[in-house]
Amino acid sequence: MIRTRNLTKKFAEKIAVNNLNLQIDAGEIYGFLGPNGAGKTTTIKMLTGILYPTSGEISIMGKNIRKHELEIKRAIGVVPDEPRMYHDLRGKEFVSFIMDIYDVDREEAKKRFDEICDVFDIDYLDEFIGEYSHGMSQKLMVATVLMRKPKVLFLDEPTVGLDARSARVLKMLLRKYADEGSTIFMTTHILEIAEKMCERIGIINEGDLIAEGTLDELRASGGKGEHLEDIFLSLTGANDEEMKEIVEGL
Amino acid sequence: MRELMILIKYKFKMWSEKSRRVKSRSLLTRKKVNFPGWLLWLLIGGGFGGGFVVPLSILMSRAFKQLNAIQAPGTAFSMSEIMLGMYGFMIMLMLLLNDVPSIVYNVVSENEETSLLFSLPIKRSVIFLLKVFEILSGTSLIFAFFLPFLIGYAISIKMAWYLIPIYILDVAAFVLLIMGISSIIAAFVARFMSSTTAKRLNVIMYTMSILGVVAIFNILPGKMTSTNAAGWLKNYIGLATHPFLPSTWFLGAVKSEPRYIILLYGICALSLWGIWQLSSRYSTGISRKYKKKEIGKVSIASNKSLFGPLVNKDLKLLLREGNSLFLFIYPLVFPLIMLFAGSWNSAGVMLMAGFLSLDYSAVISGGLCFFEIQAYPTSALLPLSKKKIVFAKAFISSSIYTTIYIITILVALFIVKSGWIMMLTVPFVFVALFEMAIYGGVAYLSSPKNISANFQSAMKGTNGLKTAAIGGLISAGIVLSSFFGIANALKLSMFFRILLFPTAPIVTIIAFWYFLKDKVTEEHLKEMFEKA
């Protein structure tokens, strides 16, 4: 479903993503992890057609993103790291705009949207988006993406700003969609979520994919520790002793 | 007090830093500008004082002198004082209309700055006073425009030097009184008004004030210096001397009438006490009032229509943007004021209407692109080409200004009874407006981040100058050449008429498209979106 070949993005002299090769199949939940500034969001932006790569190829659902950009955008769903929308639209107007732009079956989408609103407690659609809190915007963004039930989902830090109940509901929904054949590509800093939800995990650091696979495979590729957090920290070069020393000194 | 002074100091620092940043990125070609903030304020103040306040004060003093000797019938005031009372009333009205929504939006509703300030160890009253100071600074522009009238009056009556501090005190008490009344009304209104409504109202009121100031400066000086100024003023004696109006108390205090002095200073003190009471209980939080609706009961109406969801969405956003009101009204009202006042002929009016429409077409289109950046990256994820996104905005903008252009021709026709043939220029003007709107969108997207932070900001600095220059050239190339090409005013041969109309408009449109074509490729626009 998602394939990249030698994907590279440079910003002036800085290489944000370096020769990234990914292959993610249908029904898989793939966790894409990395420290701040590692290249996660840049990768998602390239995979979703927001940014053009400097070099390399991307194929989503078997189609090259350069040649079929709009077709792919219509088929995928993306929850960006910041849920920014048009401040001067009401929530319901934004939902209607999305339904029309994606040309979805309104009846079916509305039914699904109402159900999602029910589980996420979205009862503020008459208000202007500019008056929403971060969590409210995030829930609306998630709802407008999930109502289309896309075949491929990209989520950049999807649980940030969500309350515990909404975060739990989102995780359950993602599991359900994956079981039904959707591909899910997500980034998160909450490693417990990645550990519990993702079949495979890719770790990117300074633009390079430094490890990829299941937990066992990550351990086999040099990651030390029982939990994903330990493995992640050891792979990204964080020194536990050094951190302890700094904390004690504070 | 120390805390307040620190906060005000940093406020000034931020304002001057911001204007320096903007200049250093655009007009001054990215050179670092190193001059202190106070010097910037001094230059602005000096420029405004020397270029505007001083000459107009002298002009006004002459007008006031003419009216000093004439007594207003049935009152203890002279006609010049009636004039001053009228200005006082207008200042009061404008400040009230501006301050109330401004206080609701900037002071009472929650925003990033107040949230930060509340987290610091600063008294609530200090935060409130800081915000009130900001509002005062914001509306001081309106007050500044009336300074020449206040100074002109003082010069005309040869006010004794020892009375000047009292006069200044009267003015200060009057302004503080209005501020106090505005704060109390705002505290009441905030119970019913959402922060979005307050924000919109705030911009609309500011726009109306600017239009008011333009109208006043175009109409009143003429009326005041006319031979029948006293006769005209007689109609407004009741308004200028109404005993319940604070503007009358101010006028009475200037005349040293005891009851008015007591009223002005007494009620001013009361309103300051009111501000103090409000400040000690200051808290934000009107922005979180939601009318909860049962889930599933919200109807999601379709946006599908003749122009599609993208145009519908853009239109909604545009009509909800307070700044757009000014941009719609001004190109229509300004040329017509000039036509009514007899200052310009039809050619001048059409040229100005064309120029303003072209300029604002670019501003509106750029402003609409701002909404896409506001919603970025969501807007970039939509299955729409960037070209379609920009062209939809250009379509809206050019349609609006073509309509305004047609209305201007029709009204001008109604007044001067000739020139219907200018309707022939409409198709050319529509195409030019469309091109100009595309230019506006591209110019906005290519602006540096810090000058493209709001709806109108894209057309400031270099972009603004370029847009105005292009708008002027196209307006001359299409409107003016057509006017002379088709009008009978010039006794031109048929060859020159054909050369001017339609050759000149067609050449102008083609030349502009040639200039634009490389900027509107999908690749280039996408790159612009990424950078913006």
XYZ file of N, CA and C in Angstrom, chain A residues 84-223:
420
model
N -5.075 22.318 12.030
C -5.442 23.674 11.613
C -6.547 23.632 10.566
N -7.545 24.455 10.786
C -8.661 24.538 9.832
C -8.994 26.011 9.614
N -10.066 26.249 8.870
C -10.467 27.639 8.593
C -11.188 28.207 9.813
N -10.577 29.180 10.476
C -11.125 29.697 11.738
C -12.520 30.272 11.605
N -12.801 30.873 10.463
C -14.090 31.557 10.332
C -15.179 30.682 9.726
N -14.947 29.385 9.709
C -16.036 28.465 9.333
C -16.552 27.832 10.602
N -17.826 27.524 10.613
C -18.360 26.749 11.733
C -17.953 25.287 11.516
N -17.945 24.521 12.594
C -17.567 23.117 12.493
C -18.384 22.379 11.441
N -19.684 22.601 11.449
C -20.553 21.881 10.506
C -20.284 22.319 9.062
N -19.884 23.588 8.879
C -19.584 24.056 7.517
C -18.297 23.413 7.009
N -17.350 23.228 7.902
C -16.100 22.571 7.509
C -16.379 21.115 7.110
N -17.224 20.453 7.906
C -17.564 19.050 7.613
C -18.224 18.965 6.238
N -19.154 19.886 5.985
C -19.856 19.889 4.706
C -18.884 20.153 3.552
N -17.954 21.068 3.770
C -16.945 21.395 2.756
C -16.113 20.156 2.426
N -15.696 19.437 3.462
C -14.890 18.224 3.251
C -15.698 17.179 2.483
N -16.974 17.013 2.862
C -17.815 16.032 2.170
C -17.922 16.367 0.681
N -18.084 17.659 0.381
C -18.248 18.064 -1.022
C -16.943 17.956 -1.803
N -15.851 18.398 -1.173
C -14.560 18.380 -1.876
C -14.138 16.937 -2.184
N -14.378 16.035 -1.241
C -13.996 14.631 -1.463
C -15.077 13.866 -2.210
N -16.197 14.543 -2.413
C -17.317 13.971 -3.158
C -17.733 12.598 -2.608
N -17.934 12.543 -1.307
C -18.288 11.272 -0.662
C -19.797 11.052 -0.726
N -20.222 9.838 -0.483
C -21.647 9.537 -0.377
C -22.135 10.203 0.918
N -22.880 11.285 0.765
C -23.219 12.121 1.933
C -23.969 11.347 3.008
N -24.895 10.534 2.567
C -25.735 9.835 3.548
C -24.898 8.903 4.414
N -24.056 8.157 3.720
C -23.217 7.186 4.438
C -22.205 7.911 5.338
N -21.591 8.965 4.763
C -20.571 9.719 5.528
C -21.204 10.404 6.732
N -22.406 10.936 6.545
C -23.082 11.640 7.648
C -23.406 10.653 8.774
N -23.842 9.460 8.375
C -24.189 8.443 9.376
C -22.949 8.085 10.198
N -21.837 7.873 9.459
C -20.602 7.503 10.142
C -20.100 8.672 11.003
N -20.227 9.880 10.433
C -19.771 11.070 11.159
C -20.546 11.235 12.475
N -21.852 11.023 12.415
C -22.670 11.140 13.641
C -22.223 10.139 14.698
N -21.898 8.940 14.224
C -21.438 7.908 15.184
C -20.101 8.310 15.813
N -19.229 8.847 14.961
C -17.911 9.275 15.483
C -18.094 10.437 16.462
N -18.973 11.378 16.107
C -19.250 12.513 17.004
C -19.756 11.994 18.345
N -20.566 10.974 18.274
C -21.137 10.399 19.494
C -20.031 9.861 20.409
N -19.108 9.087 19.828
C -18.057 8.510 20.688
C -17.015 9.548 21.120
N -16.823 10.586 20.285
C -15.828 11.621 20.640
C -16.444 12.816 21.377
N -17.726 12.762 21.618
C -18.415 13.888 22.286
C -18.271 15.199 21.521
N -18.453 15.132 20.227
C -18.362 16.373 19.428
C -19.765 16.981 19.357
N -19.983 17.989 20.177
C -21.319 18.608 20.225
C -21.208 20.126 20.052
N -20.178 20.530 19.299
C -19.907 21.979 19.183
C -19.809 22.415 17.728
N -20.521 21.708 16.861
C -20.370 21.972 15.427
C -20.988 23.289 14.978
N -21.847 23.856 15.805
C -22.449 25.144 15.442
C -21.514 26.307 15.701
N -20.420 26.061 16.397
C -19.517 27.153 16.774
C -18.416 27.337 15.730
N -17.813 28.519 15.747
C -16.715 28.790 14.812
C -15.452 28.033 15.245
N -14.735 27.510 14.282
C -13.539 26.715 14.570
C -12.495 27.534 15.331
N -12.455 28.839 15.048
C -11.503 29.723 15.729
C -11.685 29.738 17.236
N -12.840 29.287 17.709
C -13.083 29.304 19.152
C -12.825 27.939 19.810
N -12.382 26.979 19.013
C -12.143 25.642 19.576
C -10.806 25.583 20.321
N -10.750 24.715 21.307
C -9.463 24.415 21.940
C -8.715 23.425 21.031
N -7.453 23.161 21.363
C -6.663 22.239 20.542
C -7.335 20.859 20.484
N -7.787 20.390 21.639
C -8.410 19.066 21.695
C -9.680 18.993 20.860
N -10.477 20.068 20.910
C -11.725 20.090 20.129
C -11.422 20.057 18.637
N -10.409 20.842 18.232
C -10.021 20.857 16.813
C -9.509 19.476 16.399
N -8.710 18.867 17.279
C -8.127 17.568 16.955
C -9.228 16.526 16.752
N -10.228 16.565 17.620
C -11.325 15.588 17.508
C -12.105 15.796 16.212
N -12.335 17.078 15.867
C -13.067 17.350 14.625
C -12.254 16.885 13.422
N -10.948 17.142 13.478
C -10.077 16.740 12.371
C -10.102 15.217 12.193
N -9.969 14.513 13.314
C -9.994 13.043 13.277
C -11.340 12.565 12.727
N -12.425 13.190 13.178
C -13.755 12.762 12.749
C -13.957 12.964 11.247
N -13.460 14.109 10.717
C -13.663 14.365 9.282
C -12.815 13.427 8.418
N -11.734 12.935 8.995
C -10.909 11.971 8.241
C -11.550 10.574 8.320
N -11.936 10.187 9.518
C -12.454 8.824 9.693
C -13.822 8.624 9.038
N -14.597 9.693 8.900
C -15.931 9.542 8.300
C -15.852 9.065 6.846
N -14.675 9.301 6.216
C -14.510 8.870 4.818
C -14.006 7.436 4.726
N -13.644 6.880 5.863
C -13.069 5.532 5.954
C -12.030 5.288 4.855
N -10.939 6.044 4.872
C -9.939 5.910 3.802
C -9.174 4.588 3.885
N -8.644 4.172 2.769
C -7.920 2.894 2.700
C -6.520 3.029 3.315
N -5.979 4.232 3.229
C -4.659 4.474 3.827
C -4.769 5.702 4.742
N -4.289 5.522 5.961
C -4.401 6.617 6.938
C -3.017 7.028 7.423
N -2.791 8.347 7.416
C -1.545 8.871 7.969
C -1.906 9.711 9.191
N -1.286 9.420 10.313
C -1.597 10.181 11.521
C -0.302 10.658 12.162
N -0.191 11.978 12.294
C 1.014 12.565 12.892
C 0.663 12.987 14.322
N 1.152 12.280 15.282
C 0.860 12.543 16.695
C -0.651 12.669 16.933
N -1.410 11.631 16.625
C -2.878 11.791 16.652
C -3.478 11.955 18.039
N -2.782 11.504 19.074
C -3.423 11.560 20.404
C -3.116 12.844 21.172
N -2.257 13.702 20.580
C -1.925 14.953 21.285
C -3.192 15.820 21.404
N -3.493 16.229 22.599
C -4.654 17.099 22.816
C -5.943 16.347 23.079
N -5.919 15.043 22.883
C -7.146 14.273 23.123
C -7.217 13.858 24.590
N -8.438 13.837 25.136
C -8.581 13.341 26.505
C -8.439 11.816 26.489
N -8.325 11.231 27.679
C -8.029 9.791 27.774
C -9.080 8.948 27.065
N -10.342 9.339 27.208
C -11.417 8.554 26.603
C -11.323 8.622 25.072
N -11.154 9.849 24.547
C -11.086 10.003 23.088
C -9.870 9.275 22.529
N -8.736 9.351 23.259
C -7.518 8.676 22.798
C -7.761 7.165 22.733
N -8.446 6.630 23.752
C -8.736 5.195 23.766
C -9.636 4.822 22.582
N -10.671 5.649 22.359
C -11.604 5.378 21.253
C -10.850 5.403 19.928
N -9.964 6.375 19.773
C -9.214 6.485 18.525
C -8.366 5.224 18.299
N -7.700 4.779 19.358
C -6.850 3.578 19.218
C -7.687 2.371 18.805
N -8.873 2.257 19.428
C -9.745 1.119 19.097
C -10.230 1.207 17.644
N -10.554 2.429 17.227
C -11.025 2.619 15.849
C -9.934 2.276 14.841
N -8.708 2.694 15.154
C -7.594 2.422 14.231
C -7.362 0.915 14.105
N -7.438 0.232 15.236
C -7.282 -1.229 15.231
C -8.345 -1.875 14.341
N -9.593 -1.374 14.521
C -10.720 -1.922 13.755
C -10.505 -1.687 12.252
N -10.101 -0.464 11.891
C -9.901 -0.135 10.477
C -8.774 -0.986 9.888
N -7.731 -1.197 10.682
C -6.610 -2.019 10.189
C -7.087 -3.452 9.978
N -7.883 -3.941 10.921
C -8.410 -5.308 10.779
C -9.292 -5.444 9.542
N -9.875 -4.325 9.158
C -10.739 -4.363 7.962
C -9.947 -4.112 6.675
N -8.633 -3.964 6.801
C -7.786 -3.875 5.602
C -7.146 -2.527 5.339
N -7.429 -1.532 6.190
C -6.798 -0.212 5.969
C -5.336 -0.248 6.418
N -4.519 0.563 5.762
C -3.113 0.687 6.163
C -2.972 1.933 7.015
N -2.291 1.796 8.127
C -2.156 2.957 9.022
C -0.683 3.252 9.278
N -0.341 4.507 8.990
C 1.033 4.967 9.184
C 0.960 6.072 10.230
N 1.575 5.855 11.380
C 1.454 6.884 12.410
C 2.780 7.214 13.081
N 2.867 8.464 13.504
C 4.024 8.854 14.314
C 3.508 9.151 15.715
N 4.317 8.915 16.691
C 3.951 9.270 18.061
C 5.205 9.353 18.923
N 5.114 10.189 19.934
C 6.195 10.236 20.925
C 5.829 9.386 22.136
N 4.559 8.935 22.152
C 4.144 8.096 23.279
C 4.452 6.646 22.898
N 5.561 6.161 23.395
C 6.067 4.873 22.908
C 5.221 3.692 23.357
N 4.493 3.870 24.466
C 3.583 2.794 24.902
C 2.525 2.537 23.833
N 2.053 3.630 23.216
C 1.020 3.487 22.177
C 1.600 2.697 21.008
N 2.785 3.087 20.587
C 3.421 2.402 19.452
C 3.653 0.931 19.784
N 4.098 0.688 21.008
C 4.403 -0.688 21.421
C 3.154 -1.568 21.383
N 2.038 -0.997 21.862
C 0.808 -1.786 21.929
C 0.118 -1.932 20.584
N 0.181 -0.867 19.762
C -0.660 -0.851 18.562
C 0.016 -1.321 17.288
N 1.306 -1.049 17.172
C 1.933 -1.203 15.851
C 2.499 -2.614 15.636
N 2.264 -3.125 14.438
C 2.845 -4.425 14.085
C 4.343 -4.258 13.835
N 4.664 -3.179 13.141
C 6.076 -2.900 12.855
C 6.385 -1.445 13.178
N 7.647 -1.226 13.477
C 8.060 0.124 13.855
C 9.306 0.504 13.056
N 9.313 1.752 12.583
C 10.512 2.264 11.924
C 11.068 3.393 12.777
N 12.373 3.406 12.969
C 12.969 4.488 13.773
C 13.876 5.324 12.875
N 13.567 6.607 12.840
C 14.348 7.522 12.001
C 15.129 8.465 12.914
N 16.365 8.712 12.549
C 17.197 9.619 13.333
C 18.073 10.424 12.376
N 17.994 11.714 12.489
C 18.744 12.628 11.610
C 18.556 12.283 10.136
N 17.329 11.925 9.789
C 16.985 11.675 8.393
C 17.197 10.254 7.915
N 17.880 9.431 8.711
C 18.162 8.052 8.291
C 17.264 7.067 9.022
N 16.772 6.081 8.311
C 16.008 5.013 8.959
C 17.029 4.071 9.608
N 17.101 4.113 10.926
C 18.199 3.375 11.574
C 17.777 1.973 11.992
N 16.490 1.741 12.111
C 16.033 0.385 12.451
C 14.588 0.232 12.036
N 14.199 -1.010 11.736
C 12.814 -1.243 11.324
C 12.424 -2.681 11.609
N 11.205 -2.892 12.072
C 10.726 -4.258 12.273
C 9.830 -4.387 13.490
N 9.598 -5.626 13.908
C 8.822 -5.870 15.125
C 9.738 -5.579 16.318
N 9.187 -5.662 17.521
C 10.014 -5.402 18.711
C 11.236 -6.322 18.751
N 10.980 -7.581 18.445
C 12.099 -8.549 18.470
C 13.145 -8.208 17.418
N 12.644 -7.821 16.266
C 13.584 -7.471 15.185
C 14.395 -6.222 15.547
N 13.746 -5.295 16.256
C 14.472 -4.082 16.683
C 15.565 -4.444 17.681
N 15.196 -5.380 18.566
C 16.213 -5.823 19.544
C 17.386 -6.479 18.813
N 17.017 -7.295 17.822
C 18.062 -8.008 17.073
C 18.974 -7.042 16.316
N 18.396 -5.873 15.949
C 19.238 -4.921 15.195
C 20.022 -3.981 16.112
N 20.125 -4.344 17.384
C 21.013 -3.580 18.274
C 20.314 -2.842 19.390
N 18.976 -2.868 19.405
C 18.244 -2.162 20.461
C 18.323 -2.925 21.772
